[in-house]
mmCIF file of C-alpha atoms and ligand atoms in Angstrom:
data_model
loop_
_atom_site.group_PDB
_atom_site.id
_atom_site.type_symbol
_atom_site.label_atom_id
_atom_site.label_comp_id
_atom_site.label_asym_id
_atom_site.label_seq_id
_atom_site.Cartn_x
_atom_site.Cartn_y
_atom_site.Cartn_z
ATOM 1 C CA GLU A 1204 -71.689 315.412 252.390
ATOM 2 C CA LEU A 1205 -68.572 313.099 252.229
ATOM 3 C CA GLN A 1206 -70.564 311.469 249.309
ATOM 4 C CA GLN A 1207 -70.866 314.179 247.549
ATOM 5 C CA LEU A 1208 -67.057 315.465 247.740
ATOM 6 C CA GLU A 1209 -66.235 311.836 246.353
ATOM 7 C CA ALA A 1210 -68.782 311.739 243.432
ATOM 8 C CA ALA A 1211 -67.500 315.155 242.195
ATOM 9 C CA PHE A 1212 -64.336 314.276 242.927
ATOM 10 C CA ASP A 1213 -64.827 310.623 240.580
ATOM 11 C CA GLN A 1214 -66.748 312.650 237.860
ATOM 12 C CA LYS A 1215 -63.926 315.246 237.097
ATOM 13 C CA ILE A 1216 -61.703 312.106 236.793
ATOM 14 C CA VAL A 1217 -64.035 310.574 234.585
ATOM 15 C CA ASN A 1218 -64.403 313.655 232.489
ATOM 16 C CA ASP A 1219 -60.500 314.109 232.310
ATOM 17 C CA GLN A 1220 -60.366 317.244 234.343
ATOM 18 C CA LYS A 1221 -57.462 318.177 236.264
ATOM 19 C CA ILE A 1222 -57.411 317.789 240.137
ATOM 20 C CA GLU A 1223 -56.129 321.097 241.492
ATOM 21 C CA PRO A 1224 -54.578 321.778 245.151
ATOM 22 C CA LYS A 1225 -57.804 323.705 246.360
ATOM 23 C CA ASP A 1226 -60.272 320.988 245.117
ATOM 24 C CA TRP A 1227 -60.959 317.978 247.593
ATOM 25 C CA MET A 1228 -59.320 314.847 246.789
ATOM 26 C CA PRO A 1229 -59.068 311.651 248.671
ATOM 27 C CA GLU A 1230 -56.708 311.162 251.410
ATOM 28 C CA LYS A 1231 -55.089 308.447 249.477
ATOM 29 C CA TYR A 1232 -55.175 310.078 246.143
ATOM 30 C CA ARG A 1233 -52.790 312.377 248.181
ATOM 31 C CA GLN A 1234 -50.543 310.336 250.082
ATOM 32 C CA THR A 1235 -49.994 308.517 246.552
ATOM 33 C CA HIS A 1236 -49.269 311.506 244.606
ATOM 34 C CA ILE A 1237 -47.320 312.788 247.796
ATOM 35 C CA ARG A 1238 -45.506 309.466 247.277
ATOM 36 C CA GLN A 1239 -44.924 309.291 243.742
ATOM 37 C CA ILE A 1240 -43.956 313.129 243.232
ATOM 38 C CA SER A 1241 -41.849 312.962 246.210
ATOM 39 C CA GLN A 1242 -39.699 310.036 244.587
ATOM 40 C CA HIS A 1243 -39.615 311.093 241.514
ATOM 41 C CA ALA A 1244 -38.010 314.741 242.370
ATOM 42 C CA HIS A 1245 -35.595 313.171 244.397
ATOM 43 C CA SER A 1246 -34.588 310.957 241.419
ATOM 44 C CA GLU A 1247 -33.681 313.993 239.467
ATOM 45 C CA VAL A 1248 -31.412 315.776 242.408
ATOM 46 C CA VAL A 1249 -29.582 312.237 243.097
ATOM 47 C CA GLY A 1250 -29.947 312.116 239.201
ATOM 48 C CA MET A 1251 -26.966 314.922 238.975
ATOM 49 C CA LEU A 1252 -24.440 312.640 241.357
ATOM 50 C CA PRO A 1253 -23.580 309.405 238.669
ATOM 51 C CA GLU A 1254 -22.906 312.322 235.915
ATOM 52 C CA GLY A 1255 -21.783 315.405 238.008
ATOM 53 C CA ASN A 1256 -18.893 313.111 238.116
ATOM 54 C CA TRP A 1257 -17.601 313.415 234.731
ATOM 55 C CA ILE A 1258 -18.067 317.480 234.096
ATOM 56 C CA THR A 1259 -14.197 318.091 235.088
ATOM 57 C CA ARG A 1260 -13.606 314.768 232.717
ATOM 58 C CA ALA A 1261 -15.450 315.878 230.014
ATOM 59 C CA PRO A 1262 -13.437 315.300 226.428
ATOM 60 C CA SER A 1263 -13.614 319.113 225.492
ATOM 61 C CA LEU A 1264 -15.110 321.749 226.226
ATOM 62 C CA ARG A 1265 -18.661 321.741 223.966
ATOM 63 C CA ARG A 1266 -18.775 318.026 225.542
ATOM 64 C CA LYS A 1267 -18.342 320.082 229.026
ATOM 65 C CA VAL A 1268 -21.016 322.945 228.243
ATOM 66 C CA ALA A 1269 -23.756 320.688 227.295
ATOM 67 C CA LEU A 1270 -22.988 317.790 230.302
ATOM 68 C CA LEU A 1271 -23.344 320.966 232.567
ATOM 69 C CA ALA A 1272 -26.217 322.299 231.140
ATOM 70 C CA LYS A 1273 -28.168 318.913 231.413
ATOM 71 C CA VAL A 1274 -27.067 318.328 234.998
ATOM 72 C CA GLN A 1275 -28.885 321.769 235.963
ATOM 73 C CA ASP A 1276 -31.620 321.070 234.189
ATOM 74 C CA GLU A 1277 -31.907 317.971 236.589
ATOM 75 C CA ALA A 1278 -31.770 320.432 239.450
ATOM 76 C CA GLY A 1279 -34.574 322.506 238.045
ATOM 77 C CA HIS A 1280 -36.563 319.419 237.084
ATOM 78 C CA GLY A 1281 -36.533 318.407 241.120
ATOM 79 C CA LEU A 1282 -37.403 322.196 242.360
ATOM 80 C CA TYR A 1283 -40.570 322.027 239.773
ATOM 81 C CA LEU A 1284 -41.056 318.423 241.599
ATOM 82 C CA TYR A 1285 -40.606 319.440 244.978
ATOM 83 C CA SER A 1286 -42.942 322.920 244.557
ATOM 84 C CA ALA A 1287 -45.589 320.476 242.765
ATOM 85 C CA CYS A 1288 -45.512 318.140 245.722
ATOM 86 C CA GLU A 1289 -45.640 321.226 247.893
ATOM 87 C CA THR A 1290 -49.312 321.937 246.642
ATOM 88 C CA LEU A 1291 -50.680 319.269 248.441
ATOM 89 C CA GLY A 1292 -49.274 320.343 252.032
ATOM 90 C CA ILE A 1293 -46.304 318.529 252.580
ATOM 91 C CA SER A 1294 -43.305 320.825 253.437
ATOM 92 C CA ARG A 1295 -40.137 321.183 251.674
ATOM 93 C CA ASP A 1296 -38.069 320.083 254.909
ATOM 94 C CA GLU A 1297 -40.317 317.136 255.391
ATOM 95 C CA LEU A 1298 -39.582 315.934 251.671
ATOM 96 C CA TYR A 1299 -35.909 316.477 252.415
ATOM 97 C CA ASP A 1300 -36.154 314.481 255.709
ATOM 98 C CA GLN A 1301 -37.515 311.532 254.154
ATOM 99 C CA LEU A 1302 -34.621 311.265 251.576
ATOM 100 C CA HIS A 1303 -32.071 311.518 254.227
ATOM 101 C CA SER A 1304 -33.460 309.313 256.849
ATOM 102 C CA GLY A 1305 -33.512 306.900 253.829
ATOM 103 C CA GLU A 1306 -37.760 306.707 254.357
ATOM 104 C CA ALA A 1307 -38.484 308.180 250.677
ATOM 105 C CA LYS A 1308 -37.172 306.444 247.669
ATOM 106 C CA TYR A 1309 -35.671 307.786 244.662
ATOM 107 C CA SER A 1310 -34.705 305.909 241.016
ATOM 108 C CA SER A 1311 -33.114 302.651 241.602
ATOM 109 C CA ILE A 1312 -31.019 303.420 238.108
ATOM 110 C CA PHE A 1313 -29.195 306.230 239.882
ATOM 111 C CA ASN A 1314 -27.021 303.774 242.186
ATOM 112 C CA TYR A 1315 -25.023 302.791 239.538
ATOM 113 C CA PRO A 1316 -21.271 303.883 239.151
ATOM 114 C CA THR A 1317 -19.987 306.121 236.045
ATOM 115 C CA VAL A 1318 -16.799 304.536 235.291
ATOM 116 C CA THR A 1319 -16.150 306.022 231.604
ATOM 117 C CA TRP A 1320 -17.033 308.919 229.603
ATOM 118 C CA ALA A 1321 -19.498 306.473 227.341
ATOM 119 C CA ASP A 1322 -21.320 306.353 230.257
ATOM 120 C CA MET A 1323 -22.488 309.772 229.533
ATOM 121 C CA GLY A 1324 -24.112 308.886 226.389
ATOM 122 C CA ALA A 1325 -25.952 305.939 227.615
ATOM 123 C CA ILE A 1326 -26.803 307.713 230.504
ATOM 124 C CA GLY A 1327 -28.875 310.148 227.992
ATOM 125 C CA TRP A 1328 -29.708 308.012 225.816
ATOM 126 C CA LEU A 1329 -30.941 305.127 227.717
ATOM 127 C CA VAL A 1330 -31.788 307.298 230.795
ATOM 128 C CA ASP A 1331 -33.250 309.969 229.762
ATOM 129 C CA GLY A 1332 -34.445 308.110 227.156
ATOM 130 C CA ALA A 1333 -36.786 305.607 230.072
ATOM 131 C CA ALA A 1334 -37.775 308.943 231.715
ATOM 132 C CA ILE A 1335 -39.127 310.403 228.336
ATOM 133 C CA ILE A 1336 -41.496 307.592 227.756
ATOM 134 C CA ASN A 1337 -42.476 307.553 231.857
ATOM 135 C CA GLN A 1338 -43.118 311.241 231.755
ATOM 136 C CA VAL A 1339 -44.878 311.922 228.106
ATOM 137 C CA ALA A 1340 -47.544 310.143 229.611
ATOM 138 C CA LEU A 1341 -47.544 311.580 233.169
ATOM 139 C CA THR A 1342 -47.667 315.270 230.810
ATOM 140 C CA ASN A 1343 -51.632 313.902 230.795
ATOM 141 C CA THR A 1344 -51.902 312.693 234.545
ATOM 142 C CA SER A 1345 -55.047 313.709 236.562
ATOM 143 C CA TYR A 1346 -53.367 316.290 239.300
ATOM 144 C CA GLY A 1347 -52.668 319.787 237.819
ATOM 145 C CA PRO A 1348 -49.570 320.889 239.430
ATOM 146 C CA TYR A 1349 -47.672 317.322 238.258
ATOM 147 C CA ALA A 1350 -48.977 317.708 234.839
ATOM 148 C CA ARG A 1351 -47.791 321.054 233.929
ATOM 149 C CA ALA A 1352 -44.576 320.285 235.545
ATOM 150 C CA MET A 1353 -43.578 317.618 233.081
ATOM 151 C CA VAL A 1354 -44.815 319.379 230.054
ATOM 152 C CA ARG A 1355 -41.723 321.793 230.729
ATOM 153 C CA ILE A 1356 -39.375 318.704 232.239
ATOM 154 C CA CYS A 1357 -40.201 316.739 228.907
ATOM 155 C CA LYS A 1358 -38.607 319.018 226.501
ATOM 156 C CA GLU A 1359 -35.544 319.590 228.455
ATOM 157 C CA GLU A 1360 -35.493 315.732 228.600
ATOM 158 C CA SER A 1361 -35.387 315.337 224.956
ATOM 159 C CA PHE A 1362 -32.636 317.409 224.289
ATOM 160 C CA HIS A 1363 -30.941 315.520 227.643
ATOM 161 C CA GLN A 1364 -31.892 311.782 225.365
ATOM 162 C CA ARG A 1365 -30.391 313.591 221.720
ATOM 163 C CA GLN A 1366 -26.959 314.807 223.453
ATOM 164 C CA GLY A 1367 -26.519 311.083 224.844
ATOM 165 C CA PHE A 1368 -27.477 309.559 222.017
ATOM 166 C CA GLU A 1369 -25.152 311.821 219.813
ATOM 167 C CA ILE A 1370 -21.983 311.015 222.135
ATOM 168 C CA MET A 1371 -22.788 307.204 221.400
ATOM 169 C CA MET A 1372 -22.775 307.546 217.988
ATOM 170 C CA THR A 1373 -19.510 309.478 217.997
ATOM 171 C CA LEU A 1374 -17.764 307.091 219.802
ATOM 172 C CA ALA A 1375 -19.519 304.089 217.799
ATOM 173 C CA GLU A 1376 -17.718 305.895 215.134
ATOM 174 C CA GLY A 1377 -14.406 305.779 216.589
ATOM 175 C CA THR A 1378 -11.676 304.034 216.777
ATOM 176 C CA PRO A 1379 -12.421 300.275 217.558
ATOM 177 C CA GLU A 1380 -11.258 301.262 221.400
ATOM 178 C CA GLN A 1381 -13.712 303.712 221.481
ATOM 179 C CA LYS A 1382 -16.605 301.895 219.919
ATOM 180 C CA ALA A 1383 -15.461 299.061 222.811
ATOM 181 C CA MET A 1384 -16.378 301.350 225.349
ATOM 182 C CA ALA A 1385 -19.748 302.216 223.963
ATOM 183 C CA GLN A 1386 -20.708 298.810 223.833
ATOM 184 C CA ASP A 1387 -19.494 298.385 227.570
ATOM 185 C CA ALA A 1388 -21.581 301.296 228.159
ATOM 186 C CA LEU A 1389 -24.770 300.108 226.558
ATOM 187 C CA ASN A 1390 -24.242 296.544 228.586
ATOM 188 C CA ARG A 1391 -23.998 297.965 231.985
ATOM 189 C CA TRP A 1392 -26.545 300.513 231.295
ATOM 190 C CA TRP A 1393 -29.386 298.000 229.397
ATOM 191 C CA TRP A 1394 -30.597 296.185 232.131
ATOM 192 C CA PRO A 1395 -30.530 298.618 234.507
ATOM 193 C CA SER A 1396 -32.653 300.884 232.030
ATOM 194 C CA LEU A 1397 -35.567 298.344 231.998
ATOM 195 C CA MET A 1398 -35.348 298.240 235.885
ATOM 196 C CA MET A 1399 -36.543 302.095 236.235
ATOM 197 C CA PHE A 1400 -39.854 301.503 235.002
ATOM 198 C CA GLY A 1401 -40.584 299.439 238.332
ATOM 199 C CA PRO A 1402 -42.020 295.963 238.773
ATOM 200 C CA THR A 1403 -44.097 294.009 236.262
ATOM 201 C CA ASP A 1404 -47.629 295.191 236.397
ATOM 202 C CA ALA A 1405 -48.612 291.352 238.509
ATOM 203 C CA GLU A 1406 -46.159 292.816 240.696
ATOM 204 C CA SER A 1407 -46.810 296.305 240.823
ATOM 205 C CA VAL A 1408 -48.448 297.146 243.859
ATOM 206 C CA HIS A 1409 -49.848 300.410 242.895
ATOM 207 C CA THR A 1410 -50.479 300.383 239.252
ATOM 208 C CA ALA A 1411 -54.300 299.296 239.664
ATOM 209 C CA GLN A 1412 -55.194 302.033 241.955
ATOM 210 C CA SER A 1413 -53.296 304.606 240.470
ATOM 211 C CA MET A 1414 -54.780 303.828 237.109
ATOM 212 C CA LYS A 1415 -58.001 304.717 238.094
ATOM 213 C CA TRP A 1416 -57.182 307.911 239.355
ATOM 214 C CA LYS A 1417 -55.475 308.659 236.144
ATOM 215 C CA LEU A 1418 -52.393 309.083 238.278
ATOM 216 C CA LYS A 1419 -50.550 306.575 235.341
ATOM 217 C CA ARG A 1420 -51.709 306.501 231.597
ATOM 218 C CA LYS A 1421 -49.737 303.545 230.974
ATOM 219 C CA THR A 1422 -48.702 300.526 233.347
ATOM 220 C CA ASN A 1423 -45.012 299.514 233.860
ATOM 221 C CA ASP A 1424 -44.850 296.741 231.375
ATOM 222 C CA GLU A 1425 -46.621 299.136 228.891
ATOM 223 C CA LEU A 1426 -43.838 301.427 229.198
ATOM 224 C CA ARG A 1427 -41.614 299.195 229.091
ATOM 225 C CA GLN A 1428 -41.929 297.170 225.875
ATOM 226 C CA GLN A 1429 -42.578 301.022 224.321
ATOM 227 C CA PHE A 1430 -39.194 301.592 225.491
ATOM 228 C CA ILE A 1431 -37.750 298.684 224.122
ATOM 229 C CA ASP A 1432 -39.205 299.117 220.512
ATOM 230 C CA GLN A 1433 -38.297 302.405 220.722
ATOM 231 C CA THR A 1434 -34.392 302.045 221.872
ATOM 232 C CA VAL A 1435 -33.461 298.563 219.626
ATOM 233 C CA PRO A 1436 -33.821 300.167 216.215
ATOM 234 C CA GLN A 1437 -31.498 303.019 217.572
ATOM 235 C CA ALA A 1438 -29.310 301.158 218.678
ATOM 236 C CA HIS A 1439 -29.160 298.986 215.158
ATOM 237 C CA LEU A 1440 -28.593 302.643 213.806
ATOM 238 C CA ILE A 1441 -25.301 302.998 215.449
ATOM 239 C CA GLY A 1442 -23.863 299.337 215.290
ATOM 240 C CA LEU A 1443 -24.007 298.311 218.619
ATOM 241 C CA THR A 1444 -25.620 295.463 220.423
ATOM 242 C CA ILE A 1445 -28.212 294.788 222.615
ATOM 243 C CA PRO A 1446 -26.968 292.972 225.275
ATOM 244 C CA ASP A 1447 -30.010 290.018 225.284
ATOM 245 C CA PRO A 1448 -29.923 286.756 223.490
ATOM 246 C CA ASP A 1449 -33.545 286.440 223.602
ATOM 247 C CA LEU A 1450 -34.519 290.107 221.902
ATOM 248 C CA LYS A 1451 -36.680 288.721 219.009
ATOM 249 C CA TRP A 1452 -38.818 290.911 216.592
ATOM 250 C CA ASN A 1453 -42.595 289.573 217.587
ATOM 251 C CA GLU A 1454 -44.853 290.126 214.287
ATOM 252 C CA ALA A 1455 -47.618 288.804 215.889
ATOM 253 C CA LYS A 1456 -47.646 291.673 218.873
ATOM 254 C CA GLY A 1457 -45.749 294.354 216.708
ATOM 255 C CA GLY A 1458 -43.019 294.901 219.480
ATOM 256 C CA TYR A 1459 -39.736 292.846 220.933
ATOM 257 C CA ASP A 1460 -39.939 289.539 222.944
ATOM 258 C CA PHE A 1461 -37.037 290.196 225.603
ATOM 259 C CA GLY A 1462 -35.055 287.714 227.985
ATOM 260 C CA PRO A 1463 -35.736 288.070 231.704
ATOM 261 C CA ILE A 1464 -35.392 291.032 234.034
ATOM 262 C CA ASN A 1465 -33.340 290.575 237.101
ATOM 263 C CA TRP A 1466 -35.484 291.107 239.722
ATOM 264 C CA ASP A 1467 -33.450 290.032 242.761
ATOM 265 C CA GLU A 1468 -31.358 292.778 241.484
ATOM 266 C CA PHE A 1469 -33.650 294.955 241.037
ATOM 267 C CA TRP A 1470 -35.086 294.835 245.050
ATOM 268 C CA GLN A 1471 -31.363 294.790 246.123
ATOM 269 C CA VAL A 1472 -30.958 297.935 244.457
ATOM 270 C CA VAL A 1473 -34.374 299.393 245.768
ATOM 271 C CA LYS A 1474 -33.711 298.144 249.532
ATOM 272 C CA GLY A 1475 -30.529 299.984 249.689
ATOM 273 C CA TYR A 1476 -27.381 297.401 248.684
ATOM 274 C CA GLY A 1477 -26.794 298.514 244.900
ATOM 275 C CA PRO A 1478 -23.373 299.416 244.182
ATOM 276 C CA CYS A 1479 -23.304 303.057 244.933
ATOM 277 C CA ASN A 1480 -26.276 303.478 247.407
ATOM 278 C CA LYS A 1481 -24.181 304.402 250.411
ATOM 279 C CA SER A 1482 -21.947 307.177 248.369
ATOM 280 C CA ARG A 1483 -25.325 308.655 246.927
ATOM 281 C CA MET A 1484 -26.729 308.980 250.065
ATOM 282 C CA ASP A 1485 -23.646 310.304 251.897
ATOM 283 C CA ALA A 1486 -23.194 312.664 249.083
ATOM 284 C CA ARG A 1487 -27.102 314.161 249.623
ATOM 285 C CA LYS A 1488 -27.003 314.758 253.341
ATOM 286 C CA GLY A 1489 -23.132 315.784 253.033
ATOM 287 C CA ALA A 1490 -24.529 318.407 250.971
ATOM 288 C CA TRP A 1491 -27.096 319.337 253.076
ATOM 289 C CA ASP A 1492 -25.060 319.689 256.217
ATOM 290 C CA GLU A 1493 -22.593 321.277 254.543
ATOM 291 C CA GLY A 1494 -24.897 323.694 253.110
ATOM 292 C CA LYS A 1495 -26.508 324.640 256.770
ATOM 293 C CA TRP A 1496 -24.507 327.790 256.868
ATOM 294 C CA VAL A 1497 -26.111 328.918 253.533
ATOM 295 C CA ARG A 1498 -29.590 328.144 254.758
ATOM 296 C CA ASP A 1499 -28.685 330.149 257.866
ATOM 297 C CA ALA A 1500 -27.405 332.924 256.339
ATOM 298 C CA ALA A 1501 -30.242 333.628 253.717
ATOM 299 C CA VAL A 1502 -32.967 333.162 256.951
ATOM 300 C CA ALA A 1503 -30.931 335.969 259.076
ATOM 301 C CA TYR A 1504 -30.219 337.858 255.644
ATOM 302 C CA ALA A 1505 -34.421 337.714 255.241
ATOM 303 C CA GLU A 1506 -35.290 338.280 258.985
ATOM 304 C CA LYS A 1507 -32.996 341.905 258.909
ATOM 305 C CA GLN A 1508 -34.789 342.562 255.614
ATOM 306 C CA GLU A 1509 -38.048 342.330 257.132
ATOM 307 C CA ALA A 1510 -36.999 344.072 260.756
ATOM 308 C CA ASN A 1511 -36.025 346.993 257.813
ATOM 309 C CA LEU A 1512 -38.883 347.059 256.394
ATOM 310 C CA GLU A 1513 -40.882 347.474 259.729
ATOM 311 C CA MET A 1514 -39.220 350.251 261.153
HETATM 312 N N1 ACO B 2 -36.689 302.581 241.845
HETATM 313 C C1 ACO B 2 -36.764 302.343 243.095
HETATM 314 N N2 ACO B 2 -37.971 302.050 243.084
HETATM 315 C C2 ACO B 2 -38.907 301.666 242.483
HETATM 316 C C3 ACO B 2 -38.592 301.802 241.038
HETATM 317 C C4 ACO B 2 -37.592 301.843 240.506
HETATM 318 N N3 ACO B 2 -37.163 302.143 239.529
HETATM 319 N N4 ACO B 2 -39.740 301.211 240.311
HETATM 320 C C5 ACO B 2 -41.272 300.885 241.101
HETATM 321 N N5 ACO B 2 -40.704 301.022 242.578
HETATM 322 C C6 ACO B 2 -41.339 301.177 243.559
HETATM 323 C C7 ACO B 2 -41.985 302.084 244.347
HETATM 324 O O1 ACO B 2 -41.540 303.455 244.614
HETATM 325 C C8 ACO B 2 -43.038 300.714 245.006
HETATM 326 O O2 ACO B 2 -42.297 301.283 246.056
HETATM 327 P P1 ACO B 2 -43.309 302.113 247.342
HETATM 328 O O3 ACO B 2 -44.434 301.548 247.761
HETATM 329 O O4 ACO B 2 -42.254 302.011 248.871
HETATM 330 O O5 ACO B 2 -43.300 303.671 246.929
HETATM 331 C C9 ACO B 2 -42.357 299.627 244.978
HETATM 332 O O6 ACO B 2 -41.090 299.853 244.436
HETATM 333 C C10 ACO B 2 -43.978 299.066 243.644
HETATM 334 O O7 ACO B 2 -44.019 299.792 242.454
HETATM 335 P P2 ACO B 2 -45.441 299.993 241.687
HETATM 336 O O8 ACO B 2 -46.373 299.693 242.812
HETATM 337 O O9 ACO B 2 -45.076 299.763 240.477
HETATM 338 O O10 ACO B 2 -45.197 301.696 242.110
HETATM 339 P P3 ACO B 2 -45.502 303.041 241.211
HETATM 340 O O11 ACO B 2 -46.902 302.894 240.714
HETATM 341 O O12 ACO B 2 -45.212 304.297 242.007
HETATM 342 O O13 ACO B 2 -44.408 302.911 239.814
HETATM 343 C C11 ACO B 2 -42.952 304.321 238.817
HETATM 344 C C12 ACO B 2 -43.211 302.955 239.633
HETATM 345 C C13 ACO B 2 -42.965 303.694 237.524
HETATM 346 C C14 ACO B 2 -41.530 304.490 238.910
HETATM 347 C C15 ACO B 2 -43.702 305.445 239.156
HETATM 348 O O14 ACO B 2 -44.003 306.113 240.501
HETATM 349 C C16 ACO B 2 -43.676 306.371 238.676
HETATM 350 O O15 ACO B 2 -43.687 306.665 237.279
HETATM 351 N N6 ACO B 2 -42.560 307.545 238.952
HETATM 352 C C17 ACO B 2 -42.447 309.013 238.144
HETATM 353 C C18 ACO B 2 -40.962 309.019 237.097
HETATM 354 C C19 ACO B 2 -40.152 308.606 238.171
HETATM 355 O O16 ACO B 2 -39.648 308.325 239.055
HETATM 356 N N7 ACO B 2 -38.744 308.705 237.236
HETATM 357 C C20 ACO B 2 -37.691 308.735 238.531
HETATM 358 C C21 ACO B 2 -36.541 308.072 237.612
HETATM 359 S S1 ACO B 2 -36.720 309.307 235.786
HETATM 360 C C22 ACO B 2 -35.676 310.550 236.083
HETATM 361 O O17 ACO B 2 -35.804 311.146 237.450
HETATM 362 C C23 ACO B 2 -34.580 311.068 235.301
#
């Protein structure tokens, strides 16, 4: 019987049919999805911190409103993704525990500091730009709830990307100091953004299996290349320079060649030794601990409501 179930599952994957929560699935498929979707959810939530840092210091009311909306969107993305992950039979409390204990990963990118206003531009343009490239591919992923969450998330990400690019464009057209600030932000965020796509295909432990299951529709290197090819002309358009002396158009491959990525830095950050890992985790754990009274009150209220109904 197990063989039949496996065969039916494999056939669905071949036919590009979605796997739904109540369908039979191999245990490893389930675990891999819990790993990736929860890492993704944690990234959305931790990702609020670097930008949250600038809400009170946005240079105008319009910028403040846009940034506030964007950061709120990230919280919403986290919630869709936690819900999608829960359909795989793990509770949200377990997922939070994994984040707070350091067992679960979240994206390396959110462990870098946001030191100037231009970083809000660079994050929207580059980080959300990279996220869209990764996530558009995932709208077609094999697990139904994850694919559907991605459709909605991508729409919002494209607004984020534009608001970031517009900040960069405005700074790049401004005073020499403003332009220098935009260039400095690009210099600091470029390489970490390339690292977001994960290790090279040769080093990526999960890619081969995830491609077979159609969890991933493109490999880390394919997505990274696509991001570079899309972003370099945007930098040129606003007169900024990509901080890579080896960057060169390669006519034969129809894409850019680029210089070496510092993978030592990447692994240091992934292992918890990036510039802001500790403060990000302290902020998340602090929010959880300080929010305990709210959760307790909500539970007490729900119990009271239920008791009233029974009377
Ligand atoms: N930051 C932290 N850890 C990473 C990163 C990264 N940028 N890239 C890879 N890793 C980790 C993987 O989680 C894996 O560790 P694990 O086995 O402990 O889980 C290890 O490095 C090896 O990498 P891969 O074999 O390539 O792992 P995977 O197939 O999961 O690919 C990727 C990594 C591309 C990030 C994939 O998980 C993915 O597409 N995730 C969904 C998108 C996402 O998480 N986005 C978050 C940032 S965007 C945003 O939130 C706005």
